Coordinates of C-alpha atoms in Angstrom, one line a residue:
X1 CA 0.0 0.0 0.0
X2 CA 1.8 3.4 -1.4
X3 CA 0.4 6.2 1.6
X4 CA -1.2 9.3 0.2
X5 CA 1.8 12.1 -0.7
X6 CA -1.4 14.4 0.9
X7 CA -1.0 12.5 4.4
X8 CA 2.5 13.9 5.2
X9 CA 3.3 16.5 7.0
X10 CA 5.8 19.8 6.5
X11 CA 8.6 19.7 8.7
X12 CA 9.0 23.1 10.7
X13 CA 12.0 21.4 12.8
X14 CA 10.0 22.5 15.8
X15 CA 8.5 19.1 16.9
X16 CA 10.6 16.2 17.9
X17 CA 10.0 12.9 18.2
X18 CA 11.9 10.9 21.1
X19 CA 11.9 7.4 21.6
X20 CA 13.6 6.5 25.4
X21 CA 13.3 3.1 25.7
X22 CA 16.4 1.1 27.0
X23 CA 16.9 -1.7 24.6
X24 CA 19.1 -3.6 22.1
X25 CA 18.7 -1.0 19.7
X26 CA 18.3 2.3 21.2
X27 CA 20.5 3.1 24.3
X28 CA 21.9 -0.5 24.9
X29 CA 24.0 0.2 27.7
X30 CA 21.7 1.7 29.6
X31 CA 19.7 -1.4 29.6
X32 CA 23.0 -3.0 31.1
X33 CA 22.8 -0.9 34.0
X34 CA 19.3 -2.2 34.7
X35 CA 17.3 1.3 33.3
X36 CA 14.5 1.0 31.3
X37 CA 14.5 4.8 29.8
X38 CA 17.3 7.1 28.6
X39 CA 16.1 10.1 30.4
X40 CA 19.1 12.1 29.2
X41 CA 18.0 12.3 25.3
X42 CA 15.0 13.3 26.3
X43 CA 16.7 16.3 28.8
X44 CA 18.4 16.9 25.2
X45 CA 15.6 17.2 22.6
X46 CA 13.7 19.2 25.3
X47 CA 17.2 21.6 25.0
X48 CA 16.4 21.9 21.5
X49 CA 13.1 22.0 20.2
X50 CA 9.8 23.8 21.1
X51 CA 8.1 20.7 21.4
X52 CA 8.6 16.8 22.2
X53 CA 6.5 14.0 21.4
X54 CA 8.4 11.1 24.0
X55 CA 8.0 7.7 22.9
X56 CA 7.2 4.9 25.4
X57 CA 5.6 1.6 25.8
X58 CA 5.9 0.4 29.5
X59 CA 4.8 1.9 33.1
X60 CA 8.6 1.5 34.1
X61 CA 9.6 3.8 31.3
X62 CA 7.0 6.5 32.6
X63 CA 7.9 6.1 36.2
X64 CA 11.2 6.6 35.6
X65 CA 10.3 9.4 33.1
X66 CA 8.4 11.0 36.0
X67 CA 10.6 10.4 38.5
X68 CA 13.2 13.0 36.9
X69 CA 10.9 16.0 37.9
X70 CA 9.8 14.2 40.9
X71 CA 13.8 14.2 42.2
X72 CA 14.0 17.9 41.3
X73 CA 10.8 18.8 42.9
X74 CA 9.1 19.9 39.6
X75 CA 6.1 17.8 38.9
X76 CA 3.7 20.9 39.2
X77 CA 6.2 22.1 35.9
X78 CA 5.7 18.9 34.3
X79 CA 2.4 19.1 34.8
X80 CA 1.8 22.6 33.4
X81 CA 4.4 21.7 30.4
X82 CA 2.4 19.2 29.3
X83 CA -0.9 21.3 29.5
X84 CA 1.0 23.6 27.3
X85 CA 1.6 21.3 24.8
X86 CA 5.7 21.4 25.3
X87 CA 6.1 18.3 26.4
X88 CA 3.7 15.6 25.1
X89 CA 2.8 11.5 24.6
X90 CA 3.5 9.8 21.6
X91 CA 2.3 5.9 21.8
X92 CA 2.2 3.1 19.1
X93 CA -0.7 1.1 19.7
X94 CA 0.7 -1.8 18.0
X95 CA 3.8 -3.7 18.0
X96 CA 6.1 -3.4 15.0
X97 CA 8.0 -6.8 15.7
X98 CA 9.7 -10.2 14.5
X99 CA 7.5 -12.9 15.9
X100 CA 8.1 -16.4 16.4
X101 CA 6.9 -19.0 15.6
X102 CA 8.2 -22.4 17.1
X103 CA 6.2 -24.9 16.2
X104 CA 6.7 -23.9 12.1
X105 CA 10.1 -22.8 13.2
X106 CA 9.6 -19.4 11.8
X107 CA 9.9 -15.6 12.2
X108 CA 7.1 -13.3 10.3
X109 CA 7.2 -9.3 10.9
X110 CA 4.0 -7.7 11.4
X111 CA 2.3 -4.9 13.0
X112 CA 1.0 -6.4 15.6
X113 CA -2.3 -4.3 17.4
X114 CA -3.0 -4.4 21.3
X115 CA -6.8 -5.8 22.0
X116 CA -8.4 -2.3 23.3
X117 CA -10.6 -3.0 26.2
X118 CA -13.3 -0.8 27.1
X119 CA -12.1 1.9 28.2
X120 CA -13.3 6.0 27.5
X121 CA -9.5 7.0 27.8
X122 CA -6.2 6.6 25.4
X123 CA -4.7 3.2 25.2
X124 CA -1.7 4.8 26.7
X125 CA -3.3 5.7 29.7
X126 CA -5.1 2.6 30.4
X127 CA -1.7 0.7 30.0
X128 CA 0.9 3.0 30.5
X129 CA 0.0 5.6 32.6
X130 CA -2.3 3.9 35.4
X131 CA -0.4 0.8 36.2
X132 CA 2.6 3.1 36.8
X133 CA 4.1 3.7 40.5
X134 CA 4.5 7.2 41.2
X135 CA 5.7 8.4 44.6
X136 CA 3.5 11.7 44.6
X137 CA -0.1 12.5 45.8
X138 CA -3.5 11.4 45.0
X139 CA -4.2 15.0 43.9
X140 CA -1.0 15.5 41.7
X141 CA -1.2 12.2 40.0
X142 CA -5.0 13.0 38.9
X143 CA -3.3 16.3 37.6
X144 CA -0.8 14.7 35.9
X145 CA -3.5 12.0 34.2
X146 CA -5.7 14.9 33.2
X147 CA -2.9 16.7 31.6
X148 CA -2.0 13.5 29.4
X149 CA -5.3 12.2 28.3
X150 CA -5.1 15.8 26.3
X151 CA -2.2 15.9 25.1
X152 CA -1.7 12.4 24.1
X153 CA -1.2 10.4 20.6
X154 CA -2.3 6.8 20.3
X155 CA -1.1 5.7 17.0
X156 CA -2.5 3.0 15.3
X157 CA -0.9 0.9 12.5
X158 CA -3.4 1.3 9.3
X159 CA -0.6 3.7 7.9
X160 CA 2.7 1.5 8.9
X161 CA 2.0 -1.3 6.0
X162 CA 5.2 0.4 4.0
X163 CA 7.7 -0.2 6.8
X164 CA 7.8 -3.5 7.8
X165 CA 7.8 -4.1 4.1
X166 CA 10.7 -2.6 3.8
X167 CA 11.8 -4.0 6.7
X168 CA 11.4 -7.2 5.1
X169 CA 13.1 -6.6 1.7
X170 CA 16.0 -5.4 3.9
X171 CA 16.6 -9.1 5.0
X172 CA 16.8 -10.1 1.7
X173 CA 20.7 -7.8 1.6
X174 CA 23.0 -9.4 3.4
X175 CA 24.8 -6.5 3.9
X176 CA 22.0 -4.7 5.6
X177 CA 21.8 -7.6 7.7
X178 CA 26.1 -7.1 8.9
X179 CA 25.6 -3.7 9.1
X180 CA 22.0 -4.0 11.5
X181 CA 24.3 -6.5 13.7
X182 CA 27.7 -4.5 13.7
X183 CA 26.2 -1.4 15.0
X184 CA 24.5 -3.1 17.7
X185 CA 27.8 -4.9 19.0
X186 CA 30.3 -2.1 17.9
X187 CA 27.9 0.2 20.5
X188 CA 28.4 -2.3 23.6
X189 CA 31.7 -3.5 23.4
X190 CA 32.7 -0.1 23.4
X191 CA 30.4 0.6 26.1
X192 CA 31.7 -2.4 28.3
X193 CA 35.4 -1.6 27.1
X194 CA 35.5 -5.2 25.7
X195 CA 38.3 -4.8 23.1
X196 CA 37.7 -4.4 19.2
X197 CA 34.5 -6.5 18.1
X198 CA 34.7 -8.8 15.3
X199 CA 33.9 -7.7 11.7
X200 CA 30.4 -9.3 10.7
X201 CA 29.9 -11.0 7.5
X202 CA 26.8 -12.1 6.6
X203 CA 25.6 -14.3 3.4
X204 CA 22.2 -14.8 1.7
X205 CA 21.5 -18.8 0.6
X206 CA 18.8 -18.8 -1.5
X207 CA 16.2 -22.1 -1.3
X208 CA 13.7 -21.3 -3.3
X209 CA 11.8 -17.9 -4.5
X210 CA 10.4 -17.7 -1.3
X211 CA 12.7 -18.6 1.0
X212 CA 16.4 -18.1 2.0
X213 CA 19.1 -18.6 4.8
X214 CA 20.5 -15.8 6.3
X215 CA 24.4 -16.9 7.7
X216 CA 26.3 -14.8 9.6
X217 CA 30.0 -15.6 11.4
X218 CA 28.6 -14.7 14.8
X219 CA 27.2 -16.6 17.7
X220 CA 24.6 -14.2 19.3
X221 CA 24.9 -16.0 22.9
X222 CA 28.5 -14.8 23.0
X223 CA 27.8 -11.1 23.4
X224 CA 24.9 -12.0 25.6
X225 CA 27.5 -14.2 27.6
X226 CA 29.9 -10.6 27.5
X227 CA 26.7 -8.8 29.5
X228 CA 25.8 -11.4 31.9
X229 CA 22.4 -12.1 30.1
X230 CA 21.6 -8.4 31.0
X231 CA 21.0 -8.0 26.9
X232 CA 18.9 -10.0 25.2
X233 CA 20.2 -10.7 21.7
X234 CA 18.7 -13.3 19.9
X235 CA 18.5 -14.3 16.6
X236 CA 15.3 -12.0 15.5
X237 CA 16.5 -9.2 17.1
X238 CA 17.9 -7.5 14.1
X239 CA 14.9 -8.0 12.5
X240 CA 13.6 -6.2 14.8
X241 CA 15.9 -3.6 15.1
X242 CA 15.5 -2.9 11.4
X243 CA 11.6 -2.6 11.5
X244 CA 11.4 -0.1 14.5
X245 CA 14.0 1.8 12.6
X246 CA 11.6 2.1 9.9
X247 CA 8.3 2.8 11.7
X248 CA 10.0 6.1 13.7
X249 CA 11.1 7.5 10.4
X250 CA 7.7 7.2 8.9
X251 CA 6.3 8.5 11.6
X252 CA 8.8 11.2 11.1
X253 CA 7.3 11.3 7.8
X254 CA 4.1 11.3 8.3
X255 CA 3.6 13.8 11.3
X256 CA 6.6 16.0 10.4
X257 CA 8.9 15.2 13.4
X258 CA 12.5 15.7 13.7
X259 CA 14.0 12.5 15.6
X260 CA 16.4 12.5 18.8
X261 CA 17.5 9.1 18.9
X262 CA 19.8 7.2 21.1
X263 CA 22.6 4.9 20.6
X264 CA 22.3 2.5 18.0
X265 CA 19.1 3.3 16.1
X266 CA 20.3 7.0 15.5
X267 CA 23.4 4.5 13.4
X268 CA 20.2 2.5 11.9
X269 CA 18.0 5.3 10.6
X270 CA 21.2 7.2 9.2
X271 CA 22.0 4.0 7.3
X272 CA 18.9 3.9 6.2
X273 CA 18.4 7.9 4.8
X274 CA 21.9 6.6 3.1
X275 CA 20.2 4.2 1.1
X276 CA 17.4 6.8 0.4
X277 CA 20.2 9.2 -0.8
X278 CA 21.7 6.4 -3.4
X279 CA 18.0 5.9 -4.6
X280 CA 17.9 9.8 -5.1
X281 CA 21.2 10.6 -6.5
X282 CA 24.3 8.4 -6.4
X283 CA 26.5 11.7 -7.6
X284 CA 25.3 13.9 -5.7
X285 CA 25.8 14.3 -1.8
X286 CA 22.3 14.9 0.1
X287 CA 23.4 13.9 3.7
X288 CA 24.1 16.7 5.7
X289 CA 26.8 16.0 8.7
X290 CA 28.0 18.3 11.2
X291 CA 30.0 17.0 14.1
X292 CA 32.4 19.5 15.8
X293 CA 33.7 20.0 19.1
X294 CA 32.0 22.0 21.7
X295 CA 32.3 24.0 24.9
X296 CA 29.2 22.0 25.7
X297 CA 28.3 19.4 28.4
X298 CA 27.3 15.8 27.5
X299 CA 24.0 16.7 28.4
X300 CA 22.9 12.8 27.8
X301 CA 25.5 11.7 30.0
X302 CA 25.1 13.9 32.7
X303 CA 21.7 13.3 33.0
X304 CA 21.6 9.3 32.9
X305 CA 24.3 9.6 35.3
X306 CA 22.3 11.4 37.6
X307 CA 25.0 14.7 37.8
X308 CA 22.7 17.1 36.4
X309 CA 19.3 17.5 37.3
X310 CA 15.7 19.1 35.7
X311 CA 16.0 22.7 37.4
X312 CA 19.5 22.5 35.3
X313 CA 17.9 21.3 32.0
X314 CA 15.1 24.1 32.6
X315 CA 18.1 26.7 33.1
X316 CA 19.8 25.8 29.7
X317 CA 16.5 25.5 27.6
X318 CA 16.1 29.2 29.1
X319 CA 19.1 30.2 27.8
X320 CA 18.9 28.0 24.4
X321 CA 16.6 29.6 22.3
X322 CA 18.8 30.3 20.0
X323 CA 19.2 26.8 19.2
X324 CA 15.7 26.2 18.3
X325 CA 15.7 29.6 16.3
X326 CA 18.6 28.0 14.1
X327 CA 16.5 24.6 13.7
X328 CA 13.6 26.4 12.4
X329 CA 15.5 28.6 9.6
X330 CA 14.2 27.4 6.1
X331 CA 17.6 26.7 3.7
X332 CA 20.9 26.4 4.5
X333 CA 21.9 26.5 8.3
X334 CA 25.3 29.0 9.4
X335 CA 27.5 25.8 10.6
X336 CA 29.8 28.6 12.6
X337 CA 26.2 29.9 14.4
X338 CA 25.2 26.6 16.1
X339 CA 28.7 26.1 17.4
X340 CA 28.6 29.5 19.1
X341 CA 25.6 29.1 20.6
X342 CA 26.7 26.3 22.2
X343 CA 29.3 27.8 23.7
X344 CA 26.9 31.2 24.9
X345 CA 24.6 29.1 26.4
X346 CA 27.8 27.4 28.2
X347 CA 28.4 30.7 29.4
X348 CA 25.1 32.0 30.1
X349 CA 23.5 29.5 32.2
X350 CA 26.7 29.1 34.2
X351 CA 26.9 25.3 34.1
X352 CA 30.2 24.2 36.1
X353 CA 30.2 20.7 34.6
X354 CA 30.5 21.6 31.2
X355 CA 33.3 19.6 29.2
X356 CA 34.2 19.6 26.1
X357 CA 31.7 17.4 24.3
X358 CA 30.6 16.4 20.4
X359 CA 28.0 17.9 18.3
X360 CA 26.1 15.5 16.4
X361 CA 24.1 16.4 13.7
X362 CA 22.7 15.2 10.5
X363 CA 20.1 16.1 8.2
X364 CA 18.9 15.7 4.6
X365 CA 18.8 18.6 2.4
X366 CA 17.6 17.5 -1.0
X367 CA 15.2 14.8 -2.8
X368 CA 14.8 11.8 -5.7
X369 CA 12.9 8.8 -6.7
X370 CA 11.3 5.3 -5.8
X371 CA 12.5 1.8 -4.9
X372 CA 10.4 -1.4 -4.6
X373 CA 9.5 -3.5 -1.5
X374 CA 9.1 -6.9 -0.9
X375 CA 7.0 -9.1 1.1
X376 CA 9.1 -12.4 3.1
X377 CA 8.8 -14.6 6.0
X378 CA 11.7 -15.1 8.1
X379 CA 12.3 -18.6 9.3
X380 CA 14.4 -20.0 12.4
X381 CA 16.8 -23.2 11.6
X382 CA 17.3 -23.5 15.7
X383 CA 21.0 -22.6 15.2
X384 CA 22.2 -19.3 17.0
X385 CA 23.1 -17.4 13.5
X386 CA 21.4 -18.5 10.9
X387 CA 17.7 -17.4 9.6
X388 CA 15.6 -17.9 6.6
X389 CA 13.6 -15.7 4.9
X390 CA 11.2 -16.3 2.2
X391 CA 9.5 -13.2 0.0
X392 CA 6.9 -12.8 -2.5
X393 CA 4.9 -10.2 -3.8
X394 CA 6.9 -7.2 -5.7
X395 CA 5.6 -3.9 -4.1
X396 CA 6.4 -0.7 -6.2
X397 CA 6.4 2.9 -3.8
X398 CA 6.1 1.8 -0.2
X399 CA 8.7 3.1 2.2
X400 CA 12.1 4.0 0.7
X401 CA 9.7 5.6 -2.2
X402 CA 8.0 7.6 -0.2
X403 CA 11.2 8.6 1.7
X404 CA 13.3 9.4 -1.6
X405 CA 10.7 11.4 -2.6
X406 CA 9.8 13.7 0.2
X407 CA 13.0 14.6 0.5
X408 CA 13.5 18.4 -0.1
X409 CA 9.8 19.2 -0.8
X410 CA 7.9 19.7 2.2
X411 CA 10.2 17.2 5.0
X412 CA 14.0 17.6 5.7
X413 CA 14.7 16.0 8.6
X414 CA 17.4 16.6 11.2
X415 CA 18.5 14.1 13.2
X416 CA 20.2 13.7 16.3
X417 CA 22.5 11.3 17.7
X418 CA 25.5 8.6 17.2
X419 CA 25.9 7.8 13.2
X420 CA 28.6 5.8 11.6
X421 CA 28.5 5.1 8.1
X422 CA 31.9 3.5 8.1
X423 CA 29.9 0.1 7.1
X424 CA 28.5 2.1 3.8
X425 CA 31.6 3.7 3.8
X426 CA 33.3 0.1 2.9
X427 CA 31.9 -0.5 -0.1

């Protein structure tokens, strides 16, 4: 199903979308320490933008979510941000996922939707919101709840056909398949300072039309062995990985969100506007990087390591408007302005833990043309690194279509967060 050109929204860069849960593909380490949210990219898209659209899917991630202004003594601000639409909800209804099956010894992506019970309220709230634990008073929390049910998004999966398409035409490459594995263990053996992790190769056998093996030259239970089966990598998990990737860039798409990512997936959706950009143009350069030093703290880091707090983050977005005045300029952005900005608000808010830290930026800047889909079931052999997928079913437009296209008309993303392209880079 090709969405509606109609459907999708301008980008203003003044919305961002910000996923923060802790798992094998966005902020893996954290995870390791036994968090289930990265509370520091959201303390850094709430720096940045006017508005944020957090992205959750358990009560653990909202307690701990909460908690951040609860330790600071600011849920009354919370409260009165999200009644003014700063901060706000944004919650798939459905799972995006590689499921298994044992008994056929198979793995099939879908969109998988929750059963809605009867309920007058958001989905969110019923099971997000309500089964949470929140150390704060009968009268807050009903001010908090009645704040959200307003400014909440359930999103639903009618419109999410053309990603796990893609998603599934993706495990068709073996290449994509190395590079969805290498950024994943490249992230946590730095992370755990394990040494230099080993170069992934991955080959496609092909059975039939329908039907392939996937082999790669890694034994998954090794890494999970390396974090004391604190991580869960198993053999769909890059499916998995590859599909969520796709489903917050349409979203991105569709709504006209930037994206604040964390570790890992910020690597898998710049991989994947890469591919969009060789679709477009192979000639012609359409990524656009900056990454320069900063008097600037690691505002991520600070955060998750509890050294700065939310009256801190309130003090720089104070003093960062700038920032979010530079986001929003239609055409090319002054590369010499966002750096010394960084550096004023340094100065300005008077933040005694600043270090020297890296700016990490990337955005798309210009626009092309289509590139199929396919549809395929992925199958498990029972062996730690080998899958096999089976497609059918040519789609023309879909995802990467849609994404190639939109480019430079009415949605240019920017991007936050870790990207290495030294994979692509290879070739």
């Amino acid at each position: 199903m090709e969405s509606k050109k109609e459907n999708f929204t301008k980008n203003t860069h003044k919305t961002a979308l910000v996923p923060i849960e802790a798992w094998e593909y966005n902020s893996p380490y954290l995870k390791y320490l036994g968090k289930a949210a990265d509370i520091g990219v959201f303390a850094e898209a709430f720096i940045y933008y006017e508005k944020v659209y957090v992205v959750m899917s358990t009560p653990q991630q909202f307690e701990e979510f909460v908690m951040f202004f609860i330790k600071g003594n600011k849920v009354d601000a919370l409260i009165e941000l999200i009644k003014n639409k700063v901060i706000n909800f944004f919650y798939y209804t459905f799972l995006s996922t590689a499921m298994n099956n044992p008994e056929r010894r198979e793995f099939s992506m879908w969109n998988f939707n929750f059963t809605k019970g009867k309920y007058p309220h958001s989905d969110f709230i019923r099971l997000i919101v309500n089964p949470a634990n929140l150390p704060i008073s009968s009268k807050r929390r009903h001010l908090l709840w009645k704040a959200i049910v307003d400014n909440v998004i359930d999103e639903n999966s009618p419109e999410y056909d053309p990603p796990i398409l893609d998603a599934k035409d993706a495990m068709q490459d073996g290449r994509k398949v190395s590079i969805l594995i290498q950024a994943y263990l490249d992230d946590i053996y730095k992370k755990l300072k394990a040494g230099k992790p080993p170069i992934i190769e991955t080959r496609i056998d092909s059975w039939t039309p329908e039907k392939w093996n996937i082999v790669t030259n890694y034994n998954f239970t090794i890494v999970n062995d390396l974090t004391q089966s604190k991580m869960d990598f198993r053999q769909e998990m890059p499916l998995i990985g590859e599909v969520q990737s796709n489903r917050i860039i349409w979203t991105s798409l569709i709504k006209g969100y930037d994206l604040f990512l964390g570790d890992v997936m910020s690597q898998v959706v710049g991989n994947k506007f890469e591919e969009a950009e060789e679709k477009i143009n192979k000639a012609e350069n359409v990524i656009d990087e900056l990454k320069a030093r900063v008097e600037f703290p690691d505002i991520r880091s600070l955060v998750n390591n509890g050294l700065l707090g939310v009256e801190e983050i309130f003090n720089i977005r104070i003093h960062a408007e700038k920032f979010r005045i530079w986001l929003q300029q239609e055409g090319e952005r002054d590369r010499d302005a966002i750096i010394a900005y960084h550096n004023e608000v340094t100065r300005a808010s008077g933040i005694s833990k600043s270090v020297s830290s890296t700016l990490k930026l990337f955005g798309i800047i210009t626009g092309g043309l289509a590139s199929p889909a396919y549809q395929l079931i992925t199958n498990d052999l029972s062996t730690t690194s080998n899958l096999v997928a089976g497609g059918a079913g040519i789609m023309l437009g879909g995802f990467l279509n849609n994404v190639a296209s939109s480019i430079s008309k009415d949605w240019r993303p920017v991007v936050f967060g870790e990207w290495i392209k030294k994979e692509l880079k290879k070739k």
